[in-house]
PDB file of C-alpha atoms in Angstrom:
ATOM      1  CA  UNK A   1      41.854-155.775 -36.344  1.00 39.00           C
ATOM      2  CA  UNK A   2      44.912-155.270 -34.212  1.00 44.00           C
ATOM      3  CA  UNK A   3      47.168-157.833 -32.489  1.00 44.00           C
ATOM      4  CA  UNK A   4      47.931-155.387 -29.633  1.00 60.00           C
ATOM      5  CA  UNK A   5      49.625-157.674 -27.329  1.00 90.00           C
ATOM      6  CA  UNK A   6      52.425-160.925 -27.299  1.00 93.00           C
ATOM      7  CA  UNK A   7      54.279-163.180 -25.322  1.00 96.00           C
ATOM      8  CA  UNK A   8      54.520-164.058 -22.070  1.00 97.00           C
ATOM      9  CA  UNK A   9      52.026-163.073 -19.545  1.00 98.00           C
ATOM     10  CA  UNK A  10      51.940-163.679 -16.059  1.00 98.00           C
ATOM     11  CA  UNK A  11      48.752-163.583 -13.754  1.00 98.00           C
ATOM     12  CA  UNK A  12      50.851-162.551 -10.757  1.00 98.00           C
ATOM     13  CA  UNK A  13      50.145-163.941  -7.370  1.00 98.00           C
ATOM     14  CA  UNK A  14      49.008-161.458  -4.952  1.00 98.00           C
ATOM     15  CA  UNK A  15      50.257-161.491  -1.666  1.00 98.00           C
ATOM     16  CA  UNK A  16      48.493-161.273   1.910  1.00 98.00           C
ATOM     17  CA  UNK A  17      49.393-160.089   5.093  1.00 98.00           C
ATOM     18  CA  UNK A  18      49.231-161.830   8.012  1.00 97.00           C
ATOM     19  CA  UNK A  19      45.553-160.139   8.600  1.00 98.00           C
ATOM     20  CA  UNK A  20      44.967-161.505   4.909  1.00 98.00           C
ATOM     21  CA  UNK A  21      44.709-157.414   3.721  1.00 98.00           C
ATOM     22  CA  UNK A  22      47.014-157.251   0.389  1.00 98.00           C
ATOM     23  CA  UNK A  23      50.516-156.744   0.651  1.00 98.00           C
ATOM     24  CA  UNK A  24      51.176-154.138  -1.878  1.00 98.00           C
ATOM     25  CA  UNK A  25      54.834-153.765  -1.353  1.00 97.00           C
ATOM     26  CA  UNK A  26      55.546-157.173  -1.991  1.00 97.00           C
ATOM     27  CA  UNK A  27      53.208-157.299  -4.845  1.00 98.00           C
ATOM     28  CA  UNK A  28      54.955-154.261  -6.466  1.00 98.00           C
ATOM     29  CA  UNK A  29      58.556-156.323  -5.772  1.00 97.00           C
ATOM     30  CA  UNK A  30      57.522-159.702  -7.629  1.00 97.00           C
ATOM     31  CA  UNK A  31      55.563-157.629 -10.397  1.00 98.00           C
ATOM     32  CA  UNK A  32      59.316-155.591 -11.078  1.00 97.00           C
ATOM     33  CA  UNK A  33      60.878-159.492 -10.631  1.00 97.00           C
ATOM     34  CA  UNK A  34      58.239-160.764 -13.751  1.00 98.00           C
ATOM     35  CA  UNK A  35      59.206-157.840 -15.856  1.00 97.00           C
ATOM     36  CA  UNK A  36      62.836-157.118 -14.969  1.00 96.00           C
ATOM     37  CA  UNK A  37      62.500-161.280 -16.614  1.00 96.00           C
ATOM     38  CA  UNK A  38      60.696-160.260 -19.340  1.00 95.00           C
ATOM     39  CA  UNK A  39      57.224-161.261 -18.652  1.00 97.00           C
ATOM     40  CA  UNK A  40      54.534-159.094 -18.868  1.00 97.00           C
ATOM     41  CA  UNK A  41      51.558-158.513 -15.975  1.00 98.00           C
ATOM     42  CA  UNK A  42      48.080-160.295 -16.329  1.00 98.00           C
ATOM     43  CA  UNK A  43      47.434-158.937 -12.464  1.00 98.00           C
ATOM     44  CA  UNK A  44      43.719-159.756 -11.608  1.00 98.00           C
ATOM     45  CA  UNK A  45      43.736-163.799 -12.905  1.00 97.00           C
ATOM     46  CA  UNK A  46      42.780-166.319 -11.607  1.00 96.00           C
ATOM     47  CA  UNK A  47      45.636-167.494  -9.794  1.00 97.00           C
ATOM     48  CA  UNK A  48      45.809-163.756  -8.726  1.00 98.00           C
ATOM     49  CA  UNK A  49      42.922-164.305  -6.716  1.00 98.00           C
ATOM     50  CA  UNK A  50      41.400-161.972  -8.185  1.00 97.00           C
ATOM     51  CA  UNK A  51      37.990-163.113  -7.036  1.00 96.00           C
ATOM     52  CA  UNK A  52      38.865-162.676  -3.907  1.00 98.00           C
ATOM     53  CA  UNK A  53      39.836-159.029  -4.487  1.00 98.00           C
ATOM     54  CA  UNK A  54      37.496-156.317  -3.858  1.00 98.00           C
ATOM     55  CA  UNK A  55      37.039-153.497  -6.556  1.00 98.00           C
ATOM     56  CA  UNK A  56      38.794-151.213  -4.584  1.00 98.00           C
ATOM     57  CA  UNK A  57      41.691-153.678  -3.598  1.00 98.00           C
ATOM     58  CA  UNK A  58      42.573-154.246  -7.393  1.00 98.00           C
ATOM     59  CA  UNK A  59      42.404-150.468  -8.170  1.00 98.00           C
ATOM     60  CA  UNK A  60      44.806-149.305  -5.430  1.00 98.00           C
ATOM     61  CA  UNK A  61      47.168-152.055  -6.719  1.00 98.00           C
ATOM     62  CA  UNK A  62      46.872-151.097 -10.237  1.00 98.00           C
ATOM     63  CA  UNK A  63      47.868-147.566  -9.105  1.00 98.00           C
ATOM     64  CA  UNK A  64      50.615-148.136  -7.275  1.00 98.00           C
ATOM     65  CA  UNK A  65      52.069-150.382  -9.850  1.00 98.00           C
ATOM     66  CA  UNK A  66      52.241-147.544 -12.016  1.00 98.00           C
ATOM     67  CA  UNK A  67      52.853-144.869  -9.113  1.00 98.00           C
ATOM     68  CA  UNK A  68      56.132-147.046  -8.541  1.00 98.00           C
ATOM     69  CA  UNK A  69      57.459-146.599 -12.611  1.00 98.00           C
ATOM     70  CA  UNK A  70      56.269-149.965 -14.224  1.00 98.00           C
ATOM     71  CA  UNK A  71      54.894-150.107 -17.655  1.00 97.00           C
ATOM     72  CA  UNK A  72      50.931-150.415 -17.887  1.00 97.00           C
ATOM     73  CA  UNK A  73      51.869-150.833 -21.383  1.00 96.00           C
ATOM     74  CA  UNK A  74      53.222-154.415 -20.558  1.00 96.00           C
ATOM     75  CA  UNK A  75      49.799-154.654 -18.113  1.00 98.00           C
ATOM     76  CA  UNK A  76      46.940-156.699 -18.645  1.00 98.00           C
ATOM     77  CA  UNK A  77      44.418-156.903 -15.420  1.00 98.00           C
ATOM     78  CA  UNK A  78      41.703-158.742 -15.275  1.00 98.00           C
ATOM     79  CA  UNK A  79      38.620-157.195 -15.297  1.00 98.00           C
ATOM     80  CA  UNK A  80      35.879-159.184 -15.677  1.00 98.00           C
ATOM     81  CA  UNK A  81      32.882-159.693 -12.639  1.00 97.00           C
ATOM     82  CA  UNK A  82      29.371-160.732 -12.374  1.00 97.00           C
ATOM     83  CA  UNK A  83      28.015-157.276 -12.578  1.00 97.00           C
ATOM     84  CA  UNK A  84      28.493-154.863 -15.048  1.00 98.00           C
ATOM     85  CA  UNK A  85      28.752-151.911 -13.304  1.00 98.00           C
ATOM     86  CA  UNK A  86      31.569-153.449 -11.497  1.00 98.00           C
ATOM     87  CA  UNK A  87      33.236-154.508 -14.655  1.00 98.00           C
ATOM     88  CA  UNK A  88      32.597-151.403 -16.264  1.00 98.00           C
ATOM     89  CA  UNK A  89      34.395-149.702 -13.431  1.00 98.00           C
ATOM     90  CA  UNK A  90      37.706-151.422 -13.437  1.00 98.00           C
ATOM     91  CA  UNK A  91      37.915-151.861 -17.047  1.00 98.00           C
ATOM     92  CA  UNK A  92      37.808-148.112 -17.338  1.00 98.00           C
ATOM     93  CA  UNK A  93      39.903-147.574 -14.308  1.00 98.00           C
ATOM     94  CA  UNK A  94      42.966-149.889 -16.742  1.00 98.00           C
ATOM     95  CA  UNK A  95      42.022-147.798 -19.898  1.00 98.00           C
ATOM     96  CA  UNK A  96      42.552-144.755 -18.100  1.00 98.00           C
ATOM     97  CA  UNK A  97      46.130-145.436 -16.239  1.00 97.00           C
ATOM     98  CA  UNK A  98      47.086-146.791 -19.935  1.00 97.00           C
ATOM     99  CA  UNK A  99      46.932-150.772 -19.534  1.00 97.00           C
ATOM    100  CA  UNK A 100      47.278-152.112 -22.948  1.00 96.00           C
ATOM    101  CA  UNK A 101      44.185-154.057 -22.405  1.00 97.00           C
ATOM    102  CA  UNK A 102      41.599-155.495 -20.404  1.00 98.00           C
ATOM    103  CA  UNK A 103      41.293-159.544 -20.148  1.00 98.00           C
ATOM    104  CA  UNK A 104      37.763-160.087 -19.375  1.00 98.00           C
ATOM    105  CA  UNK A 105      36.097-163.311 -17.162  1.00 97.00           C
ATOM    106  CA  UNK A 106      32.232-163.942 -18.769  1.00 97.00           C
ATOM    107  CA  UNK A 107      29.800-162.937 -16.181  1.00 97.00           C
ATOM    108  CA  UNK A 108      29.846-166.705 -14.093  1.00 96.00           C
ATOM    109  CA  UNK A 109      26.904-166.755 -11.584  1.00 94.00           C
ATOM    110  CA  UNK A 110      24.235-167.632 -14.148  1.00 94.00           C
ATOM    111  CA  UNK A 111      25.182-171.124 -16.394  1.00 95.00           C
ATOM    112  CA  UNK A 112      23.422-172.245 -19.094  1.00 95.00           C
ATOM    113  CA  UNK A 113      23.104-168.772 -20.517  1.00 96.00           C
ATOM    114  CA  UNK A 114      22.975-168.030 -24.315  1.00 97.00           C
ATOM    115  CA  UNK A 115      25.796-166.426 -26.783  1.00 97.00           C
ATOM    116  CA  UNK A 116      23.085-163.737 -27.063  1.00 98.00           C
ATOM    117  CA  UNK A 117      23.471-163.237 -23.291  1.00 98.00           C
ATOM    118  CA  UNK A 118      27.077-162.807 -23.628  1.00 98.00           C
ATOM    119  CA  UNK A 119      27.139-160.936 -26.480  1.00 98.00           C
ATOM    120  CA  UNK A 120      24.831-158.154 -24.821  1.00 98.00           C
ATOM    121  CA  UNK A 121      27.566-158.261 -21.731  1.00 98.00           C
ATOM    122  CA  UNK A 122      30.122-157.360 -24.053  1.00 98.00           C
ATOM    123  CA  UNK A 123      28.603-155.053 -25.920  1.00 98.00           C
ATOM    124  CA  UNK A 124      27.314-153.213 -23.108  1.00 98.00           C
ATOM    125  CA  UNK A 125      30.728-153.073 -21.021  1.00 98.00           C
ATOM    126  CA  UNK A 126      32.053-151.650 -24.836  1.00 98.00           C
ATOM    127  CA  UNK A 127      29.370-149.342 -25.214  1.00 98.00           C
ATOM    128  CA  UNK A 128      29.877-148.246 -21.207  1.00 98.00           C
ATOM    129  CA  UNK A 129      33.635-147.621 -21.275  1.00 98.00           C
ATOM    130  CA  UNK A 130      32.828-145.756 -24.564  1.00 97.00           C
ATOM    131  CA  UNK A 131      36.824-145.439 -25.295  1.00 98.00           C
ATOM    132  CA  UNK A 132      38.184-145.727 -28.284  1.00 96.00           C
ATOM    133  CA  UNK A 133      41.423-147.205 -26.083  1.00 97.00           C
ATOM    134  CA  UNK A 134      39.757-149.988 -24.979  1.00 98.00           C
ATOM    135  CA  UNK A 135      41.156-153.233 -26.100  1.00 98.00           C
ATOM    136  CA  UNK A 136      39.309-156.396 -24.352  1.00 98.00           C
ATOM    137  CA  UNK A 137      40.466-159.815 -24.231  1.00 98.00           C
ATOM    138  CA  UNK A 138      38.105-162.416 -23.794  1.00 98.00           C
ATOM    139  CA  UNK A 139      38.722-165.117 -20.612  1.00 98.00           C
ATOM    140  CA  UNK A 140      37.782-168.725 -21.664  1.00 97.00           C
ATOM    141  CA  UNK A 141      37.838-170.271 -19.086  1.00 96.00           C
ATOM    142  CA  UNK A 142      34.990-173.176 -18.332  1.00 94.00           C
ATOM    143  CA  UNK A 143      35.834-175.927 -15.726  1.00 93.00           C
ATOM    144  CA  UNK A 144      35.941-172.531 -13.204  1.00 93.00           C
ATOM    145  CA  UNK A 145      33.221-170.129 -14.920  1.00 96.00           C
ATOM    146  CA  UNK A 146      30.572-172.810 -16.667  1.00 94.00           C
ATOM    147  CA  UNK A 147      30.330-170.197 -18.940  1.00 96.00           C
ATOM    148  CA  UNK A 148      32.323-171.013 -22.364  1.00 95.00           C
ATOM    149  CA  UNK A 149      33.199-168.566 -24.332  1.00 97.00           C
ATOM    150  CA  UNK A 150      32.670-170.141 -28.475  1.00 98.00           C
ATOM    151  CA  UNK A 151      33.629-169.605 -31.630  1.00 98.00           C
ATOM    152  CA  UNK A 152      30.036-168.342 -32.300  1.00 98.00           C
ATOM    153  CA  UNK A 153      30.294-165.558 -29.655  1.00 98.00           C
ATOM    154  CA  UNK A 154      34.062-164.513 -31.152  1.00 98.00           C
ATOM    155  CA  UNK A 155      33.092-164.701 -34.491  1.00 98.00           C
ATOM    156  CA  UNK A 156      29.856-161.782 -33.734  1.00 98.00           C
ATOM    157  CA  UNK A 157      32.057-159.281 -31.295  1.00 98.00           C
ATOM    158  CA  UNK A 158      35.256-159.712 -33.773  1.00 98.00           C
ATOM    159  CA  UNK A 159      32.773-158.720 -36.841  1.00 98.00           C
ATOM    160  CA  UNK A 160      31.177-155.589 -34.593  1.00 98.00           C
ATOM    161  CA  UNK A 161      34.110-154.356 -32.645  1.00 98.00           C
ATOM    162  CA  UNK A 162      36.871-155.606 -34.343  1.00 97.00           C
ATOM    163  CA  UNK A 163      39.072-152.459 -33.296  1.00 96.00           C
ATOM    164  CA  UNK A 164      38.144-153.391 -29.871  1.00 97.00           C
ATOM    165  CA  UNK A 165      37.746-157.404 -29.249  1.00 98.00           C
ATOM    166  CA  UNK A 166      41.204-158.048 -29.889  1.00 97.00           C
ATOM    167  CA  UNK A 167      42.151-160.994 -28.207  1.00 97.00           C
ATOM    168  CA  UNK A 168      41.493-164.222 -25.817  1.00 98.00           C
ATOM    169  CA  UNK A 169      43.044-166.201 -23.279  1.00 98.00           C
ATOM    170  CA  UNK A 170      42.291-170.177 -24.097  1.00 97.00           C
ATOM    171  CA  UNK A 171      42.285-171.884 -20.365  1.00 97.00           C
ATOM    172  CA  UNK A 172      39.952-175.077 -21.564  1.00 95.00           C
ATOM    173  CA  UNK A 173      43.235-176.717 -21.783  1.00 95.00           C
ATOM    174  CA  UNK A 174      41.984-178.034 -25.040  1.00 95.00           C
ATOM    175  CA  UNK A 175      44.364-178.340 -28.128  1.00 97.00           C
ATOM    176  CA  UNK A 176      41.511-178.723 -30.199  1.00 97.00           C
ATOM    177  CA  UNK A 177      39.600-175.846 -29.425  1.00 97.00           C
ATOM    178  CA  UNK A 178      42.845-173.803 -29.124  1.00 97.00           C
ATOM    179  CA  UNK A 179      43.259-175.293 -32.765  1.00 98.00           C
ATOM    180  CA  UNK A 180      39.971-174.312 -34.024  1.00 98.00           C
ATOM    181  CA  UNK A 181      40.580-170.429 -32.998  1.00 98.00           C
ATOM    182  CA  UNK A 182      44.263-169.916 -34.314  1.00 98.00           C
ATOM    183  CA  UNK A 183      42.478-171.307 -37.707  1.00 98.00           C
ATOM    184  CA  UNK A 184      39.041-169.298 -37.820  1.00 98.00           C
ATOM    185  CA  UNK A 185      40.645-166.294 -36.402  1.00 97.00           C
ATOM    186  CA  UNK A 186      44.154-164.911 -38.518  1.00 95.00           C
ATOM    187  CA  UNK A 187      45.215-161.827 -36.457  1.00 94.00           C
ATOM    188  CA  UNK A 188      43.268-162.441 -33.142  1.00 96.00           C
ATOM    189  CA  UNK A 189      45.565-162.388 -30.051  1.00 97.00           C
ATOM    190  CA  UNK A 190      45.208-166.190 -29.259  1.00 98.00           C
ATOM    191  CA  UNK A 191      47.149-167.246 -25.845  1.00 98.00           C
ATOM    192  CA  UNK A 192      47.037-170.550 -24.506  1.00 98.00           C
ATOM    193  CA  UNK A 193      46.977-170.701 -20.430  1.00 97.00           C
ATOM    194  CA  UNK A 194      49.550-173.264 -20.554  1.00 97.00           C
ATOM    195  CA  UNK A 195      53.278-172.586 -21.471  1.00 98.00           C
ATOM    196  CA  UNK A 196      52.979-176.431 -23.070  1.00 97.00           C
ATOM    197  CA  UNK A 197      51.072-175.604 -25.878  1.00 98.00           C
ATOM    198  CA  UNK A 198      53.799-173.177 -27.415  1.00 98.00           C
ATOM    199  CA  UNK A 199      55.093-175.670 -29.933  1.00 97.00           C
ATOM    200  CA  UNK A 200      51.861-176.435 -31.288  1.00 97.00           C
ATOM    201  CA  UNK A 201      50.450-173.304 -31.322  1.00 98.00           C
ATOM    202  CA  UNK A 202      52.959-170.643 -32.238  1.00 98.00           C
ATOM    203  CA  UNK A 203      53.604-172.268 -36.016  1.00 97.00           C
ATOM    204  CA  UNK A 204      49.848-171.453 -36.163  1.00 97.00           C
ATOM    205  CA  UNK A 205      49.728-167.639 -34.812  1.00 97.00           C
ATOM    206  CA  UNK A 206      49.310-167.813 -31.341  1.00 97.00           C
ATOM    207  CA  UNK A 207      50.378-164.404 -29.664  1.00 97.00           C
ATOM    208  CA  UNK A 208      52.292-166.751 -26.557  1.00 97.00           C
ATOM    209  CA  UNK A 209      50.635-167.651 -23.646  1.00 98.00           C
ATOM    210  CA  UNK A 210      49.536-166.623 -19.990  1.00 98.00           C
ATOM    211  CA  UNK A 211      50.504-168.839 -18.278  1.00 98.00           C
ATOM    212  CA  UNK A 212      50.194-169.522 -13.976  1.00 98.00           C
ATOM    213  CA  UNK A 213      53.713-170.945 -13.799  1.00 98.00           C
ATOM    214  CA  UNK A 214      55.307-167.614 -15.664  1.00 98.00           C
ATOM    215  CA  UNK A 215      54.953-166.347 -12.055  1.00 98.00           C
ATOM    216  CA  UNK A 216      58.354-169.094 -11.062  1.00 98.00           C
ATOM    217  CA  UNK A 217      59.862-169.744 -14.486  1.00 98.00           C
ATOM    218  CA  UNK A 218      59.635-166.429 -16.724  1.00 98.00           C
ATOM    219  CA  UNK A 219      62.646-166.451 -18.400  1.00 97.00           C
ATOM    220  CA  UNK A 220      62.626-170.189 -19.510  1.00 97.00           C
ATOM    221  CA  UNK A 221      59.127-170.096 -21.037  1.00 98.00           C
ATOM    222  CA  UNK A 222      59.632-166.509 -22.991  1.00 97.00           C
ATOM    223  CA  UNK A 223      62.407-167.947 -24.263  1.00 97.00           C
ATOM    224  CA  UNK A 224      60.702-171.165 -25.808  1.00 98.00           C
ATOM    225  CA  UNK A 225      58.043-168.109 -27.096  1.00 97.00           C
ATOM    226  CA  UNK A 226      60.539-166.462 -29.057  1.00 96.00           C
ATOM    227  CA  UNK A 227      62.781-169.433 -30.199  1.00 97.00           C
ATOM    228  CA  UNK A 228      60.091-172.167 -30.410  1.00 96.00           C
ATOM    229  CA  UNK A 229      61.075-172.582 -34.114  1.00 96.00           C
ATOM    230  CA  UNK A 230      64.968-172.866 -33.444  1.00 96.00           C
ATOM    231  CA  UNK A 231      67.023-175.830 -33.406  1.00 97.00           C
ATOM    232  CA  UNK A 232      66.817-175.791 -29.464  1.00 96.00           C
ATOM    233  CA  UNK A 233      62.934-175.609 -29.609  1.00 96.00           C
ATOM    234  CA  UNK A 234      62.001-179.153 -28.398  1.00 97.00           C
ATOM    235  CA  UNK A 235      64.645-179.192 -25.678  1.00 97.00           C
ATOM    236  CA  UNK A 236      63.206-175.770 -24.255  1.00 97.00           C
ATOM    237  CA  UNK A 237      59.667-176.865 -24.757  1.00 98.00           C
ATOM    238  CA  UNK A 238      60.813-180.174 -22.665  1.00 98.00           C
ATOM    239  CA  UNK A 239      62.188-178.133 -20.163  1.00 97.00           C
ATOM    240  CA  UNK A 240      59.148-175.562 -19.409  1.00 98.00           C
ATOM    241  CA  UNK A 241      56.926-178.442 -19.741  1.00 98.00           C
ATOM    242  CA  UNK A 242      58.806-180.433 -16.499  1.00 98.00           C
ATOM    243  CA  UNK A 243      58.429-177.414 -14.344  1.00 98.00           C
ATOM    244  CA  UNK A 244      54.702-177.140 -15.907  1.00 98.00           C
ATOM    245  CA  UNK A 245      54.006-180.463 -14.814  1.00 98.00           C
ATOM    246  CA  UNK A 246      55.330-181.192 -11.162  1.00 98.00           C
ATOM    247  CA  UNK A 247      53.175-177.672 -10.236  1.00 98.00           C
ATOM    248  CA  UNK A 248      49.832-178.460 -12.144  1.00 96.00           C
ATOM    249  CA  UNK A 249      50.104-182.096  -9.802  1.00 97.00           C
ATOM    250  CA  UNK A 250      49.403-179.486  -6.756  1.00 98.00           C
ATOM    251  CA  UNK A 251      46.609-176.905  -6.346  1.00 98.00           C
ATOM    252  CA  UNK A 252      48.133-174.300  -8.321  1.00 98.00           C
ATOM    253  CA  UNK A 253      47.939-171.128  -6.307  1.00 98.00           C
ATOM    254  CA  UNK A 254      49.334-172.543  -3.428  1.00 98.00           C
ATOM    255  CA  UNK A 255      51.912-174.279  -4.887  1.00 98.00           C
ATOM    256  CA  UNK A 256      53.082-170.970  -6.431  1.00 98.00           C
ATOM    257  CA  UNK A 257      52.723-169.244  -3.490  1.00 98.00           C
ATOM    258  CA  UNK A 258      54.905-171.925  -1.135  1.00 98.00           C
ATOM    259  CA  UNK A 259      57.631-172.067  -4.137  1.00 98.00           C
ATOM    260  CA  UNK A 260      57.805-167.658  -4.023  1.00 98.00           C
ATOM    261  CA  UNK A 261      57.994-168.119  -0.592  1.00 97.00           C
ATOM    262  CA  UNK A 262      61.287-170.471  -0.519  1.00 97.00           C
ATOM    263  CA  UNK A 263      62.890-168.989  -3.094  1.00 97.00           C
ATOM    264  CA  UNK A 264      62.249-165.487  -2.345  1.00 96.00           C
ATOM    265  CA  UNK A 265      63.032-166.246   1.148  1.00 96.00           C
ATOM    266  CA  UNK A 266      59.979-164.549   2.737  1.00 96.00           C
ATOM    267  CA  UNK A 267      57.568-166.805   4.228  1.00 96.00           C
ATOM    268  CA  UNK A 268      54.563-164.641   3.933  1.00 96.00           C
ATOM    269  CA  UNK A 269      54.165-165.362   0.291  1.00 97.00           C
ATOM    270  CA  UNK A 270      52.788-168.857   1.995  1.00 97.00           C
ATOM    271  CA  UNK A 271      49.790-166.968   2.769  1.00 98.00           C
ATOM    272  CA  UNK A 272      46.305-167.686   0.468  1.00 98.00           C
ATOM    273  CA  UNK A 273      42.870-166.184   1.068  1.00 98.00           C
ATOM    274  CA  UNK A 274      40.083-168.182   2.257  1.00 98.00           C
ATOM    275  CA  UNK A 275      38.656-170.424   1.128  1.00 97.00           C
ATOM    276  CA  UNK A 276      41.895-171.489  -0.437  1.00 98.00           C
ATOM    277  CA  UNK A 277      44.227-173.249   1.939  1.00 98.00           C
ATOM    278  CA  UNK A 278      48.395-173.548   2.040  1.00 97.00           C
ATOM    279  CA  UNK A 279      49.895-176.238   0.733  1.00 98.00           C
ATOM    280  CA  UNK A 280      50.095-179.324   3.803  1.00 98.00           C
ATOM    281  CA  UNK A 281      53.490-179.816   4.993  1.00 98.00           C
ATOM    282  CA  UNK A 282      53.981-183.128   3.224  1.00 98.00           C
ATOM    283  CA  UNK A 283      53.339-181.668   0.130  1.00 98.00           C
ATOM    284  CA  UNK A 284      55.711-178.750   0.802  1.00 98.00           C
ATOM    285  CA  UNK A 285      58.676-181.655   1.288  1.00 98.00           C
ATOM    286  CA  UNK A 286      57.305-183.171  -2.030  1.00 98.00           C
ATOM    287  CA  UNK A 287      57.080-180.267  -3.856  1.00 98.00           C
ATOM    288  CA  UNK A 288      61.031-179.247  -3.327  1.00 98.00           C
ATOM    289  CA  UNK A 289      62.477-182.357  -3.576  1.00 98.00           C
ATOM    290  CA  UNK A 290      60.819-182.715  -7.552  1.00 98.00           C
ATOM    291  CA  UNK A 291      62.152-178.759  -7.785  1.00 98.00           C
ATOM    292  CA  UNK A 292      65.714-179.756  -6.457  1.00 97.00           C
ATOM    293  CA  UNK A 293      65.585-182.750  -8.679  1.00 97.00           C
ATOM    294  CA  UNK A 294      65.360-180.574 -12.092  1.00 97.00           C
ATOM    295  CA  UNK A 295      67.507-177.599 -10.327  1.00 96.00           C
ATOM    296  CA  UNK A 296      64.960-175.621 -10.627  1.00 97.00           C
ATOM    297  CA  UNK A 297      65.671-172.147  -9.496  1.00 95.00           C
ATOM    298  CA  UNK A 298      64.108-168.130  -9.297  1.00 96.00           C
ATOM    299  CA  UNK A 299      67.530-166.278  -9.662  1.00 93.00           C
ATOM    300  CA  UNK A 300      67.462-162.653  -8.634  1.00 92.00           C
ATOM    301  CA  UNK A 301      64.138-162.800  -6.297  1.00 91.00           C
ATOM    302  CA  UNK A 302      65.280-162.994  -3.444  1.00 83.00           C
ATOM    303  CA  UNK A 303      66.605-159.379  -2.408  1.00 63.00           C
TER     304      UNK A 303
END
């Protein structure tokens, strides 16, 4: 089994247009800002909107990522959808342009279903993309899907495709679970969703996190990543976890998108798709003055 990927991921906001179409420019722009600040590019997560994106929307942005020179190497879209035929479709579209893996959502209509249920999804989007390339990363992610991913399920697709199931994103925001899988599972790609685990879970093996605020404070939190065990560990963990904690107070998304926008200087970062809303103008105030309070800043964004 293979640790393919580590770090610091980011699930990059996409941008809208005024007529809410994608933006791709821009999105190319802040992608280059993430890794020219050495994060790499979970595009297609949830606070990517991604389920908001058609098919064909996240496609044409995965190609002109790569049209316009950045690394799909360092690229990690999410691929995962109800249907497998639609999953199937853009998991081989990141295989072929050379992503170094595909993090996958459970299908998240149906609740209730079984690890046998899951385990059949897998295996068929595995046996679909029938590419020996192919490395998936499983999405836990339960207060949005209802569908947990468990040790169970890892445990079965580790043991039968364990040159392809290489990895999983934790979002449950649980230490204990997060616990539990660095400890059952030596050598699996384990990242937290939340930069404020790093402490706690890098001593054990995690691979680093992907994390929603990576989008506004790369450099800080792939720093802690790589010098967690240093004598200036707690003090960056205590800084990352500030910024962590004034955004997760707001709907994420749009707080990320309003913070892009004032930093960046472009206003049309403000812009969410339905049904997600902007941030209200109160909160906007409220928001910068905590920011200005830490000094927060987003040096070399704005052009």
């Amino acid at each position: 089994m293979s640790k393919a990927l580590c770090g610091v991921f980011a699930p990059v906001v996409t941008p809208f247009k005024s007529d809410l179409s994608v933006d791709a420019d821009l999105f190319v722009r802040h992608s280059r800002w993430l890794m020219s600040q050495g994060a790499g590019l979970a595009i297609f997560g949830t606070n990517s909107e991604a389920n908001s994106l058609s098919v064909t929307e996240r496609q044409q942005l995965l190609e002109r990522l790569v049209q316009d020179g950045l690394d799909p190497a360092r690229m990690l879209p999410g691929t995962g959808c109800c249907s497998i035929t639609d999953t199937v479709a853009l998991t081989r579209h990141a295989v072929d342009i050379g992503c170094a893996g595909a993090l996958m959502l459970p299908p998240f209509y149906y609740k209730g279903v079984s690890d046998d249920g899951l385990y059949r999804y897998y295996a068929e989007i595995i046996a679909r993309v029938a590419s020996p390339k192919l490395k998936l990363y499983l999405y836990h992610i339960p207060a949005f899907t209802g569908v947990p991913i468990t040790l169970t399920l890892i445990e079965r697709l580790i043991k039968d495709f364990p040159d392809t199931v290489v990895g999983i994103k934790d979002s449950s925001g649980d230490w204990s679970n997060i616990e539990a899988m660095l400890k059952a599972f030596p050598g699996f790609a384990i990242f937290p969703a939340s930069e404020s685990f790093l402490s706690r879970a890098r001593p054990l093996g995690a691979a680093g996190c992907i994390s929603a605020t990576a989008n506004i404070n790369p450099v800080a939190i792939n720093r802690l990543c790589a010098e967690w065990d240093q004598s200036n560990g707690p003090q960056l963990q205590q800084q990352v976890d500030a910024v962590r904690q004034i955004f997760q107070s707001y709907p994420m998304i749009a707080a990320l998108k309003f913070a892009t926008a004032h930093y960046s200087g472009n206003p049309a970062w403000d812009i969410v798709r339905p049904p997600l809303t902007a941030l209200p103008a109160p909160q906007k105030t409220q928001l910068l003055e905590q920011l200005q309070h830490i000094d927060f800043a987003m040096p070399g964004l704005k052009d």
